[in-house]
mmCIF file with all atom_site columns, C-alpha atoms in Angstrom:
data_model
loop_
_atom_site.group_PDB
_atom_site.id
_atom_site.type_symbol
_atom_site.label_atom_id
_atom_site.label_alt_id
_atom_site.label_comp_id
_atom_site.label_asym_id
_atom_site.label_entity_id
_atom_site.label_seq_id
_atom_site.pdbx_PDB_ins_code
_atom_site.Cartn_x
_atom_site.Cartn_y
_atom_site.Cartn_z
_atom_site.occupancy
_atom_site.B_iso_or_equiv
_atom_site.pdbx_formal_charge
_atom_site.auth_seq_id
_atom_site.auth_comp_id
_atom_site.auth_asym_id
_atom_site.auth_atom_id
_atom_site.pdbx_PDB_model_num
ATOM 1   C CA . GLU A 1 1   ? 11.503  -6.630  11.446  1.00 77.00 ? 996  GLU A CA 1
ATOM 2   C CA . ASP A 1 2   ? 8.624   -4.744  9.242   1.00 81.00 ? 997  ASP A CA 1
ATOM 3   C CA . LYS A 1 3   ? 8.886   -5.296  5.322   1.00 88.00 ? 998  LYS A CA 1
ATOM 4   C CA . VAL A 1 4   ? 6.836   -4.583  2.430   1.00 92.00 ? 999  VAL A CA 1
ATOM 5   C CA . VAL A 1 5   ? 7.719   -6.793  -0.746  1.00 94.00 ? 1000 VAL A CA 1
ATOM 6   C CA . GLN A 1 6   ? 6.313   -5.670  -4.329  1.00 96.00 ? 1001 GLN A CA 1
ATOM 7   C CA . SER A 1 7   ? 6.579   -7.808  -7.552  1.00 96.00 ? 1002 SER A CA 1
ATOM 8   C CA . PRO A 1 8   ? 7.636   -7.642  -10.013 1.00 96.00 ? 1003 PRO A CA 1
ATOM 9   C CA . LEU A 1 9   ? 10.295  -5.118  -9.689  1.00 92.00 ? 1004 LEU A CA 1
ATOM 10  C CA . SER A 1 10  ? 9.632   -3.754  -13.465 1.00 94.00 ? 1005 SER A CA 1
ATOM 11  C CA . LEU A 1 11  ? 7.432   -4.718  -16.262 1.00 95.00 ? 1006 LEU A CA 1
ATOM 12  C CA . VAL A 1 12  ? 7.507   -3.735  -19.430 1.00 97.00 ? 1007 VAL A CA 1
ATOM 13  C CA . VAL A 1 13  ? 3.930   -3.845  -21.548 1.00 97.00 ? 1008 VAL A CA 1
ATOM 14  C CA . HIS A 1 14  ? 2.505   -2.438  -24.479 1.00 97.00 ? 1009 HIS A CA 1
ATOM 15  C CA . GLU A 1 15  ? -0.528  -0.088  -24.606 1.00 97.00 ? 1010 GLU A CA 1
ATOM 16  C CA . GLY A 1 16  ? -3.920  -1.737  -24.099 1.00 97.00 ? 1011 GLY A CA 1
ATOM 17  C CA . ASP A 1 17  ? -2.594  -4.448  -21.961 1.00 97.00 ? 1012 ASP A CA 1
ATOM 18  C CA . THR A 1 18  ? -4.092  -5.135  -18.449 1.00 97.00 ? 1013 THR A CA 1
ATOM 19  C CA . VAL A 1 19  ? -1.311  -5.570  -15.656 1.00 98.00 ? 1014 VAL A CA 1
ATOM 20  C CA . THR A 1 20  ? -1.244  -6.677  -11.826 1.00 98.00 ? 1015 THR A CA 1
ATOM 21  C CA . LEU A 1 21  ? 0.957   -5.337  -9.352  1.00 98.00 ? 1016 LEU A CA 1
ATOM 22  C CA . ASN A 1 22  ? 1.684   -7.226  -6.351  1.00 98.00 ? 1017 ASN A CA 1
ATOM 23  C CA . CYS A 1 23  ? 2.157   -6.153  -2.729  1.00 97.00 ? 1018 CYS A CA 1
ATOM 24  C CA . SER A 1 24  ? 2.672   -8.275  0.323   1.00 97.00 ? 1019 SER A CA 1
ATOM 25  C CA . TYR A 1 25  ? 3.568   -7.105  3.724   1.00 95.00 ? 1020 TYR A CA 1
ATOM 26  C CA . GLU A 1 26  ? 4.471   -7.993  7.235   1.00 93.00 ? 1021 GLU A CA 1
ATOM 27  C CA . VAL A 1 27  ? 4.045   -4.949  9.068   1.00 88.00 ? 1022 VAL A CA 1
ATOM 28  C CA . THR A 1 28  ? 3.269   -4.861  13.126  1.00 84.00 ? 1023 THR A CA 1
ATOM 29  C CA . ASN A 1 29  ? 0.598   -2.730  13.976  1.00 80.00 ? 1024 ASN A CA 1
ATOM 30  C CA . PHE A 1 30  ? -0.946  -3.023  10.208  1.00 87.00 ? 1025 PHE A CA 1
ATOM 31  C CA . ARG A 1 31  ? -4.079  0.044   10.054  1.00 86.00 ? 1026 ARG A CA 1
ATOM 32  C CA . SER A 1 32  ? -4.225  0.415   6.205   1.00 88.00 ? 1027 SER A CA 1
ATOM 33  C CA . LEU A 1 33  ? -2.214  -0.053  3.066   1.00 92.00 ? 1028 LEU A CA 1
ATOM 34  C CA . LEU A 1 34  ? -1.500  2.566   0.596   1.00 91.00 ? 1029 LEU A CA 1
ATOM 35  C CA . TRP A 1 35  ? -0.791  2.688   -3.278  1.00 94.00 ? 1030 TRP A CA 1
ATOM 36  C CA . TYR A 1 36  ? 1.228   5.535   -4.823  1.00 93.00 ? 1031 TYR A CA 1
ATOM 37  C CA . LYS A 1 37  ? 2.165   6.275   -8.504  1.00 93.00 ? 1032 LYS A CA 1
ATOM 38  C CA . GLN A 1 38  ? 5.512   7.987   -8.815  1.00 87.00 ? 1033 GLN A CA 1
ATOM 39  C CA . GLU A 1 39  ? 6.613   10.167  -11.883 1.00 84.00 ? 1034 GLU A CA 1
ATOM 40  C CA . LYS A 1 40  ? 9.507   12.074  -11.953 1.00 73.00 ? 1035 LYS A CA 1
ATOM 41  C CA . LYS A 1 41  ? 9.363   12.905  -8.249  1.00 71.00 ? 1036 LYS A CA 1
ATOM 42  C CA . ALA A 1 42  ? 6.706   13.190  -5.492  1.00 77.00 ? 1037 ALA A CA 1
ATOM 43  C CA . PRO A 1 43  ? 4.458   10.245  -5.138  1.00 85.00 ? 1038 PRO A CA 1
ATOM 44  C CA . THR A 1 44  ? 1.197   10.699  -5.747  1.00 87.00 ? 1039 THR A CA 1
ATOM 45  C CA . PHE A 1 45  ? -1.769  9.177   -3.557  1.00 87.00 ? 1040 PHE A CA 1
ATOM 46  C CA . LEU A 1 46  ? -4.080  6.431   -5.496  1.00 93.00 ? 1041 LEU A CA 1
ATOM 47  C CA . PHE A 1 47  ? -5.607  4.196   -3.123  1.00 92.00 ? 1042 PHE A CA 1
ATOM 48  C CA . MET A 1 48  ? -6.054  3.539   0.589   1.00 90.00 ? 1043 MET A CA 1
ATOM 49  C CA . LEU A 1 49  ? -7.127  0.208   1.496   1.00 92.00 ? 1044 LEU A CA 1
ATOM 50  C CA . THR A 1 50  ? -8.316  -0.892  5.250   1.00 89.00 ? 1045 THR A CA 1
ATOM 51  C CA . SER A 1 51  ? -10.711 -3.588  4.601   1.00 87.00 ? 1046 SER A CA 1
ATOM 52  C CA . SER A 1 52  ? -10.404 -6.811  3.262   1.00 89.00 ? 1047 SER A CA 1
ATOM 53  C CA . GLY A 1 53  ? -11.790 -7.665  0.112   1.00 89.00 ? 1048 GLY A CA 1
ATOM 54  C CA . ILE A 1 54  ? -13.383 -4.402  -0.916  1.00 88.00 ? 1049 ILE A CA 1
ATOM 55  C CA . GLU A 1 55  ? -12.255 -3.270  -4.204  1.00 91.00 ? 1050 GLU A CA 1
ATOM 56  C CA . LYS A 1 56  ? -11.541 0.262   -4.785  1.00 92.00 ? 1051 LYS A CA 1
ATOM 57  C CA . LYS A 1 57  ? -11.716 1.811   -8.274  1.00 94.00 ? 1052 LYS A CA 1
ATOM 58  C CA . SER A 1 58  ? -10.473 5.025   -10.093 1.00 94.00 ? 1053 SER A CA 1
ATOM 59  C CA . GLY A 1 59  ? -11.021 5.023   -13.953 1.00 96.00 ? 1054 GLY A CA 1
ATOM 60  C CA . ARG A 1 60  ? -8.868  2.334   -15.306 1.00 97.00 ? 1055 ARG A CA 1
ATOM 61  C CA . LEU A 1 61  ? -7.101  1.700   -11.781 1.00 97.00 ? 1056 LEU A CA 1
ATOM 62  C CA . SER A 1 62  ? -8.267  -0.860  -9.240  1.00 97.00 ? 1057 SER A CA 1
ATOM 63  C CA . SER A 1 63  ? -6.852  -2.292  -5.979  1.00 97.00 ? 1058 SER A CA 1
ATOM 64  C CA . ILE A 1 64  ? -7.868  -4.796  -3.449  1.00 96.00 ? 1059 ILE A CA 1
ATOM 65  C CA . LEU A 1 65  ? -6.845  -5.553  -0.058  1.00 95.00 ? 1060 LEU A CA 1
ATOM 66  C CA . ASP A 1 66  ? -6.458  -9.523  1.471   1.00 94.00 ? 1061 ASP A CA 1
ATOM 67  C CA . LYS A 1 67  ? -5.635  -9.084  5.486   1.00 90.00 ? 1062 LYS A CA 1
ATOM 68  C CA . LYS A 1 68  ? -5.637  -12.709 5.692   1.00 92.00 ? 1063 LYS A CA 1
ATOM 69  C CA . GLU A 1 69  ? -3.139  -13.450 3.198   1.00 91.00 ? 1064 GLU A CA 1
ATOM 70  C CA . LEU A 1 70  ? -1.406  -10.132 4.152   1.00 94.00 ? 1065 LEU A CA 1
ATOM 71  C CA . PHE A 1 71  ? -1.160  -8.712  0.205   1.00 95.00 ? 1066 PHE A CA 1
ATOM 72  C CA . SER A 1 72  ? -2.555  -6.224  -2.350  1.00 97.00 ? 1067 SER A CA 1
ATOM 73  C CA . ILE A 1 73  ? -2.944  -6.086  -5.875  1.00 97.00 ? 1068 ILE A CA 1
ATOM 74  C CA . LEU A 1 74  ? -3.360  -3.037  -8.003  1.00 98.00 ? 1069 LEU A CA 1
ATOM 75  C CA . ASN A 1 75  ? -4.569  -3.319  -11.766 1.00 98.00 ? 1070 ASN A CA 1
ATOM 76  C CA . ILE A 1 76  ? -4.270  -1.156  -14.687 1.00 98.00 ? 1071 ILE A CA 1
ATOM 77  C CA . THR A 1 77  ? -6.587  -2.330  -17.462 1.00 97.00 ? 1072 THR A CA 1
ATOM 78  C CA . ALA A 1 78  ? -6.015  -0.834  -20.816 1.00 97.00 ? 1073 ALA A CA 1
ATOM 79  C CA . THR A 1 79  ? -2.793  0.850   -20.130 1.00 98.00 ? 1074 THR A CA 1
ATOM 80  C CA . GLN A 1 80  ? -1.301  3.855   -21.651 1.00 97.00 ? 1075 GLN A CA 1
ATOM 81  C CA . THR A 1 81  ? 2.007   5.383   -21.868 1.00 96.00 ? 1076 THR A CA 1
ATOM 82  C CA . GLY A 1 82  ? 1.003   7.862   -19.285 1.00 95.00 ? 1077 GLY A CA 1
ATOM 83  C CA . ASP A 1 83  ? 0.753   4.685   -16.763 1.00 97.00 ? 1078 ASP A CA 1
ATOM 84  C CA . SER A 1 84  ? 4.601   4.557   -17.182 1.00 96.00 ? 1079 SER A CA 1
ATOM 85  C CA . ALA A 1 85  ? 5.813   5.241   -13.628 1.00 94.00 ? 1080 ALA A CA 1
ATOM 86  C CA . ILE A 1 86  ? 7.163   3.593   -10.326 1.00 92.00 ? 1081 ILE A CA 1
ATOM 87  C CA . TYR A 1 87  ? 4.079   2.426   -8.325  1.00 95.00 ? 1082 TYR A CA 1
ATOM 88  C CA . LEU A 1 88  ? 4.668   2.010   -4.777  1.00 93.00 ? 1083 LEU A CA 1
ATOM 89  C CA . CYS A 1 89  ? 2.804   0.567   -1.894  1.00 94.00 ? 1084 CYS A CA 1
ATOM 90  C CA . ALA A 1 90  ? 3.030   0.972   1.848   1.00 91.00 ? 1085 ALA A CA 1
ATOM 91  C CA . GLY A 1 91  ? 1.316   -0.705  4.954   1.00 89.00 ? 1086 GLY A CA 1
ATOM 92  C CA . GLY A 1 92  ? 1.461   0.656   8.534   1.00 83.00 ? 1087 GLY A CA 1
ATOM 93  C CA . ASN A 1 93  ? 0.153   2.578   10.759  1.00 76.00 ? 1088 ASN A CA 1
ATOM 94  C CA . ASN A 1 94  ? 1.848   6.152   11.667  1.00 68.00 ? 1089 ASN A CA 1
ATOM 95  C CA . ASP A 1 95  ? 4.884   4.698   10.369  1.00 72.00 ? 1090 ASP A CA 1
ATOM 96  C CA . MET A 1 96  ? 4.331   3.378   6.827   1.00 79.00 ? 1091 MET A CA 1
ATOM 97  C CA . ARG A 1 97  ? 6.689   1.065   5.288   1.00 85.00 ? 1092 ARG A CA 1
ATOM 98  C CA . PHE A 1 98  ? 7.203   1.029   1.831   1.00 87.00 ? 1093 PHE A CA 1
ATOM 99  C CA . GLY A 1 99  ? 8.197   -1.440  -0.649  1.00 89.00 ? 1094 GLY A CA 1
ATOM 100 C CA . ALA A 1 100 ? 10.762  -0.962  -3.467  1.00 87.00 ? 1095 ALA A CA 1
ATOM 101 C CA . GLY A 1 101 ? 8.559   -0.230  -6.154  1.00 91.00 ? 1096 GLY A CA 1
ATOM 102 C CA . THR A 1 102 ? 7.189   -1.587  -9.429  1.00 94.00 ? 1097 THR A CA 1
ATOM 103 C CA . ARG A 1 103 ? 8.708   0.234   -12.523 1.00 93.00 ? 1098 ARG A CA 1
ATOM 104 C CA . LEU A 1 104 ? 6.110   -0.150  -15.146 1.00 96.00 ? 1099 LEU A CA 1
ATOM 105 C CA . THR A 1 105 ? 6.929   1.097   -18.689 1.00 96.00 ? 1100 THR A CA 1
ATOM 106 C CA . VAL A 1 106 ? 4.274   1.030   -21.000 1.00 97.00 ? 1101 VAL A CA 1
ATOM 107 C CA . LYS A 1 107 ? 5.068   1.102   -24.783 1.00 97.00 ? 1102 LYS A CA 1
ATOM 108 C CA . PRO A 1 108 ? 3.231   2.687   -27.676 1.00 95.00 ? 1103 PRO A CA 1
ATOM 109 C CA . ASN B 2 1   ? -4.568  25.057  -1.016  1.00 50.00 ? 962  ASN B CA 1
ATOM 110 C CA . ALA B 2 2   ? -0.729  24.437  -1.060  1.00 69.00 ? 963  ALA B CA 1
ATOM 111 C CA . GLY B 2 3   ? 0.387   20.984  -0.940  1.00 88.00 ? 964  GLY B CA 1
ATOM 112 C CA . VAL B 2 4   ? 3.549   19.897  0.827   1.00 92.00 ? 965  VAL B CA 1
ATOM 113 C CA . MET B 2 5   ? 6.399   22.495  0.405   1.00 94.00 ? 966  MET B CA 1
ATOM 114 C CA . GLN B 2 6   ? 10.040  20.977  0.504   1.00 95.00 ? 967  GLN B CA 1
ATOM 115 C CA . ASN B 2 7   ? 13.150  23.076  0.011   1.00 95.00 ? 968  ASN B CA 1
ATOM 116 C CA . PRO B 2 8   ? 15.335  23.093  -1.490  1.00 95.00 ? 969  PRO B CA 1
ATOM 117 C CA . ARG B 2 9   ? 14.677  21.320  -4.224  1.00 92.00 ? 970  ARG B CA 1
ATOM 118 C CA . HIS B 2 10  ? 18.457  20.489  -4.806  1.00 94.00 ? 971  HIS B CA 1
ATOM 119 C CA . LEU B 2 11  ? 21.047  20.763  -2.133  1.00 97.00 ? 972  LEU B CA 1
ATOM 120 C CA . VAL B 2 12  ? 24.731  20.402  -2.612  1.00 97.00 ? 973  VAL B CA 1
ATOM 121 C CA . ARG B 2 13  ? 27.425  19.976  0.042   1.00 97.00 ? 974  ARG B CA 1
ATOM 122 C CA . ARG B 2 14  ? 31.124  19.114  0.358   1.00 97.00 ? 975  ARG B CA 1
ATOM 123 C CA . ARG B 2 15  ? 31.794  15.917  2.694   1.00 97.00 ? 976  ARG B CA 1
ATOM 124 C CA . GLY B 2 16  ? 31.768  17.322  6.386   1.00 97.00 ? 977  GLY B CA 1
ATOM 125 C CA . GLN B 2 17  ? 29.476  20.002  5.768   1.00 97.00 ? 978  GLN B CA 1
ATOM 126 C CA . GLU B 2 18  ? 25.631  20.506  7.117   1.00 97.00 ? 979  GLU B CA 1
ATOM 127 C CA . ALA B 2 19  ? 22.678  19.803  5.599   1.00 98.00 ? 980  ALA B CA 1
ATOM 128 C CA . ARG B 2 20  ? 19.303  21.429  6.065   1.00 98.00 ? 981  ARG B CA 1
ATOM 129 C CA . LEU B 2 21  ? 16.173  20.453  4.643   1.00 98.00 ? 982  LEU B CA 1
ATOM 130 C CA . ARG B 2 22  ? 13.234  21.861  5.089   1.00 98.00 ? 983  ARG B CA 1
ATOM 131 C CA . CYS B 2 23  ? 9.449   20.695  5.133   1.00 97.00 ? 984  CYS B CA 1
ATOM 132 C CA . SER B 2 24  ? 6.137   22.987  5.376   1.00 96.00 ? 985  SER B CA 1
ATOM 133 C CA . PRO B 2 25  ? 2.992   20.412  5.791   1.00 94.00 ? 986  PRO B CA 1
ATOM 134 C CA . MET B 2 26  ? -0.042  20.959  3.693   1.00 91.00 ? 987  MET B CA 1
ATOM 135 C CA . LYS B 2 27  ? -2.529  23.739  5.753   1.00 89.00 ? 988  LYS B CA 1
ATOM 136 C CA . GLY B 2 28  ? -4.284  21.709  8.316   1.00 86.00 ? 989  GLY B CA 1
ATOM 137 C CA . HIS B 2 29  ? -1.996  18.565  8.822   1.00 88.00 ? 990  HIS B CA 1
ATOM 138 C CA . SER B 2 30  ? -0.128  18.204  11.915  1.00 87.00 ? 991  SER B CA 1
ATOM 139 C CA . HIS B 2 31  ? 1.752   14.888  11.181  1.00 90.00 ? 992  HIS B CA 1
ATOM 140 C CA . VAL B 2 32  ? 5.175   15.075  9.432   1.00 93.00 ? 993  VAL B CA 1
ATOM 141 C CA . TYR B 2 33  ? 7.258   11.930  8.208   1.00 92.00 ? 994  TYR B CA 1
ATOM 142 C CA . TRP B 2 34  ? 10.370  12.382  6.542   1.00 95.00 ? 995  TRP B CA 1
ATOM 143 C CA . TYR B 2 35  ? 11.704  9.407   3.914   1.00 92.00 ? 996  TYR B CA 1
ATOM 144 C CA . ARG B 2 36  ? 14.676  8.728   2.209   1.00 93.00 ? 997  ARG B CA 1
ATOM 145 C CA . GLN B 2 37  ? 15.005  7.155   -1.407  1.00 86.00 ? 998  GLN B CA 1
ATOM 146 C CA . LEU B 2 38  ? 18.174  6.071   -2.892  1.00 81.00 ? 999  LEU B CA 1
ATOM 147 C CA . PRO B 2 39  ? 18.391  5.420   -6.734  1.00 74.00 ? 1000 PRO B CA 1
ATOM 148 C CA . GLU B 2 40  ? 16.428  2.458   -7.870  1.00 67.00 ? 1001 GLU B CA 1
ATOM 149 C CA . GLU B 2 41  ? 15.132  1.921   -4.421  1.00 72.00 ? 1002 GLU B CA 1
ATOM 150 C CA . GLY B 2 42  ? 11.818  2.672   -2.387  1.00 75.00 ? 1003 GLY B CA 1
ATOM 151 C CA . LEU B 2 43  ? 10.980  4.863   -0.077  1.00 83.00 ? 1004 LEU B CA 1
ATOM 152 C CA . LYS B 2 44  ? 12.633  4.375   3.299   1.00 86.00 ? 1005 LYS B CA 1
ATOM 153 C CA . PHE B 2 45  ? 10.877  5.597   6.862   1.00 87.00 ? 1006 PHE B CA 1
ATOM 154 C CA . MET B 2 46  ? 12.594  7.855   8.629   1.00 92.00 ? 1007 MET B CA 1
ATOM 155 C CA . VAL B 2 47  ? 10.941  9.693   11.068  1.00 93.00 ? 1008 VAL B CA 1
ATOM 156 C CA . TYR B 2 48  ? 7.589   10.640  12.320  1.00 90.00 ? 1009 TYR B CA 1
ATOM 157 C CA . LEU B 2 49  ? 6.960   13.802  13.863  1.00 92.00 ? 1010 LEU B CA 1
ATOM 158 C CA . GLN B 2 50  ? 4.090   16.186  15.331  1.00 91.00 ? 1011 GLN B CA 1
ATOM 159 C CA . LYS B 2 51  ? 4.082   19.717  16.558  1.00 89.00 ? 1012 LYS B CA 1
ATOM 160 C CA . GLU B 2 52  ? 7.316   19.839  19.101  1.00 90.00 ? 1013 GLU B CA 1
ATOM 161 C CA . ASN B 2 53  ? 7.272   15.696  19.469  1.00 91.00 ? 1014 ASN B CA 1
ATOM 162 C CA . ILE B 2 54  ? 9.157   12.963  17.807  1.00 92.00 ? 1015 ILE B CA 1
ATOM 163 C CA . ILE B 2 55  ? 6.898   10.132  17.934  1.00 88.00 ? 1016 ILE B CA 1
ATOM 164 C CA . ASP B 2 56  ? 9.039   7.652   15.995  1.00 87.00 ? 1017 ASP B CA 1
ATOM 165 C CA . GLU B 2 57  ? 12.510  7.846   14.826  1.00 90.00 ? 1018 GLU B CA 1
ATOM 166 C CA . SER B 2 58  ? 13.362  4.164   14.528  1.00 87.00 ? 1019 SER B CA 1
ATOM 167 C CA . GLY B 2 59  ? 14.151  4.943   10.802  1.00 88.00 ? 1020 GLY B CA 1
ATOM 168 C CA . MET B 2 60  ? 16.918  7.479   11.635  1.00 92.00 ? 1021 MET B CA 1
ATOM 169 C CA . PRO B 2 61  ? 20.503  6.916   11.715  1.00 93.00 ? 1022 PRO B CA 1
ATOM 170 C CA . LYS B 2 62  ? 21.866  6.886   15.528  1.00 90.00 ? 1023 LYS B CA 1
ATOM 171 C CA . GLU B 2 63  ? 24.283  9.811   14.444  1.00 94.00 ? 1024 GLU B CA 1
ATOM 172 C CA . ARG B 2 64  ? 24.844  12.667  12.655  1.00 97.00 ? 1025 ARG B CA 1
ATOM 173 C CA . PHE B 2 65  ? 20.527  13.073  11.629  1.00 97.00 ? 1026 PHE B CA 1
ATOM 174 C CA . SER B 2 66  ? 18.005  15.067  13.807  1.00 97.00 ? 1027 SER B CA 1
ATOM 175 C CA . ALA B 2 67  ? 14.691  16.006  12.995  1.00 97.00 ? 1028 ALA B CA 1
ATOM 176 C CA . GLU B 2 68  ? 12.284  18.744  14.492  1.00 96.00 ? 1029 GLU B CA 1
ATOM 177 C CA . PHE B 2 69  ? 8.804   20.092  14.060  1.00 95.00 ? 1030 PHE B CA 1
ATOM 178 C CA . PRO B 2 70  ? 8.778   23.318  16.048  1.00 93.00 ? 1031 PRO B CA 1
ATOM 179 C CA . LYS B 2 71  ? 5.320   24.915  17.090  1.00 90.00 ? 1032 LYS B CA 1
ATOM 180 C CA . GLU B 2 72  ? 6.002   27.608  14.492  1.00 90.00 ? 1033 GLU B CA 1
ATOM 181 C CA . GLY B 2 73  ? 7.744   27.384  11.136  1.00 92.00 ? 1034 GLY B CA 1
ATOM 182 C CA . PRO B 2 74  ? 8.601   24.053  8.973   1.00 95.00 ? 1035 PRO B CA 1
ATOM 183 C CA . SER B 2 75  ? 10.019  20.828  10.211  1.00 97.00 ? 1036 SER B CA 1
ATOM 184 C CA . ILE B 2 76  ? 13.609  20.362  9.553   1.00 98.00 ? 1037 ILE B CA 1
ATOM 185 C CA . LEU B 2 77  ? 15.604  17.320  8.663   1.00 98.00 ? 1038 LEU B CA 1
ATOM 186 C CA . ARG B 2 78  ? 19.481  18.161  9.550   1.00 98.00 ? 1039 ARG B CA 1
ATOM 187 C CA . ILE B 2 79  ? 22.397  15.882  8.742   1.00 97.00 ? 1040 ILE B CA 1
ATOM 188 C CA . GLN B 2 80  ? 25.771  17.115  10.002  1.00 97.00 ? 1041 GLN B CA 1
ATOM 189 C CA . GLN B 2 81  ? 29.149  16.225  8.767   1.00 97.00 ? 1042 GLN B CA 1
ATOM 190 C CA . VAL B 2 82  ? 27.523  14.727  5.475   1.00 97.00 ? 1043 VAL B CA 1
ATOM 191 C CA . VAL B 2 83  ? 29.083  11.947  3.818   1.00 96.00 ? 1044 VAL B CA 1
ATOM 192 C CA . ARG B 2 84  ? 28.974  10.846  0.208   1.00 94.00 ? 1045 ARG B CA 1
ATOM 193 C CA . GLY B 2 85  ? 26.398  7.919   1.195   1.00 93.00 ? 1046 GLY B CA 1
ATOM 194 C CA . ASP B 2 86  ? 24.357  10.807  2.434   1.00 95.00 ? 1047 ASP B CA 1
ATOM 195 C CA . SER B 2 87  ? 23.102  11.545  -1.032  1.00 95.00 ? 1048 SER B CA 1
ATOM 196 C CA . ALA B 2 88  ? 19.668  10.588  -2.003  1.00 94.00 ? 1049 ALA B CA 1
ATOM 197 C CA . ALA B 2 89  ? 16.423  12.230  -2.571  1.00 92.00 ? 1050 ALA B CA 1
ATOM 198 C CA . TYR B 2 90  ? 14.822  13.107  0.915   1.00 95.00 ? 1051 TYR B CA 1
ATOM 199 C CA . PHE B 2 91  ? 10.699  13.123  0.853   1.00 93.00 ? 1052 PHE B CA 1
ATOM 200 C CA . CYS B 2 92  ? 8.524   14.841  3.425   1.00 94.00 ? 1053 CYS B CA 1
ATOM 201 C CA . ALA B 2 93  ? 4.925   14.008  3.732   1.00 91.00 ? 1054 ALA B CA 1
ATOM 202 C CA . SER B 2 94  ? 2.306   15.181  5.815   1.00 91.00 ? 1055 SER B CA 1
ATOM 203 C CA . SER B 2 95  ? -1.107  13.994  7.022   1.00 86.00 ? 1056 SER B CA 1
ATOM 204 C CA . GLN B 2 96  ? -4.312  15.036  9.130   1.00 82.00 ? 1057 GLN B CA 1
ATOM 205 C CA . ILE B 2 97  ? -4.755  13.253  12.352  1.00 71.00 ? 1058 ILE B CA 1
ATOM 206 C CA . ALA B 2 98  ? -8.548  12.563  11.243  1.00 51.00 ? 1059 ALA B CA 1
ATOM 207 C CA . GLU B 2 99  ? -6.961  10.833  7.998   1.00 53.00 ? 1060 GLU B CA 1
ATOM 208 C CA . GLY B 2 100 ? -4.699  8.852   9.709   1.00 55.00 ? 1061 GLY B CA 1
ATOM 209 C CA . GLU B 2 101 ? -2.261  7.455   7.650   1.00 66.00 ? 1062 GLU B CA 1
ATOM 210 C CA . LYS B 2 102 ? -3.214  8.880   4.146   1.00 76.00 ? 1063 LYS B CA 1
ATOM 211 C CA . LEU B 2 103 ? 0.277   10.674  3.385   1.00 82.00 ? 1064 LEU B CA 1
ATOM 212 C CA . PHE B 2 104 ? 0.576   13.614  0.875   1.00 87.00 ? 1065 PHE B CA 1
ATOM 213 C CA . PHE B 2 105 ? 4.182   14.290  -0.374  1.00 88.00 ? 1066 PHE B CA 1
ATOM 214 C CA . GLY B 2 106 ? 6.216   17.049  -1.022  1.00 89.00 ? 1067 GLY B CA 1
ATOM 215 C CA . SER B 2 107 ? 8.268   17.190  -4.257  1.00 85.00 ? 1068 SER B CA 1
ATOM 216 C CA . GLY B 2 108 ? 11.510  16.186  -2.265  1.00 91.00 ? 1069 GLY B CA 1
ATOM 217 C CA . THR B 2 109 ? 15.061  17.352  -1.704  1.00 94.00 ? 1070 THR B CA 1
ATOM 218 C CA . GLN B 2 110 ? 17.726  16.086  -3.946  1.00 94.00 ? 1071 GLN B CA 1
ATOM 219 C CA . LEU B 2 111 ? 20.976  16.331  -1.850  1.00 96.00 ? 1072 LEU B CA 1
ATOM 220 C CA . SER B 2 112 ? 24.214  15.667  -3.651  1.00 96.00 ? 1073 SER B CA 1
ATOM 221 C CA . VAL B 2 113 ? 27.295  15.296  -1.496  1.00 96.00 ? 1074 VAL B CA 1
ATOM 222 C CA . LEU B 2 114 ? 30.593  16.029  -3.228  1.00 94.00 ? 1075 LEU B CA 1
#
């Protein structure tokens, strides 16, 4: 059975800290891994990763995929209170499987 | 360019009633996905549709749940004879065929079963 496991489930840090969120996957017919940020309601897209070892960056966020070890990490540097959210990863092809998410809380 | 539109935002039903959730994909998107999210849990895949076709419904409960994406109009997720356990947030996402599985999500429908 396909599964995506995220860790930690929750994380509390202070502003300015750097965090690393983990996502491991066992998905048949894997094509890509996606990261989303969920605040309030609709998840918003962060990254799509299809190739191993190529880091994607967007401001203070970056992510990388390891297709050999079947995992991805999402890094957030110099965290801000606005980064508080649930971060979801998903792996698959047309039927993406989501992990349970990591709830990140950034305290002032 | 409107995003993925879901309605209603909130839906309250009594046990045994039917719930209909609607999703209009982003303009130019031909693939629709439905997910369910229980409190404190991640998104669970339910069904993937293209126009007039169900591609993958492996995440759909076998009974009471159905989905369609007609040639004209929004995609509909239908839950018959709702039970309390159906209470959840239901998200719809869409993608362009060229983008593959880069999904754009709607704001969800919160279904509450009394």
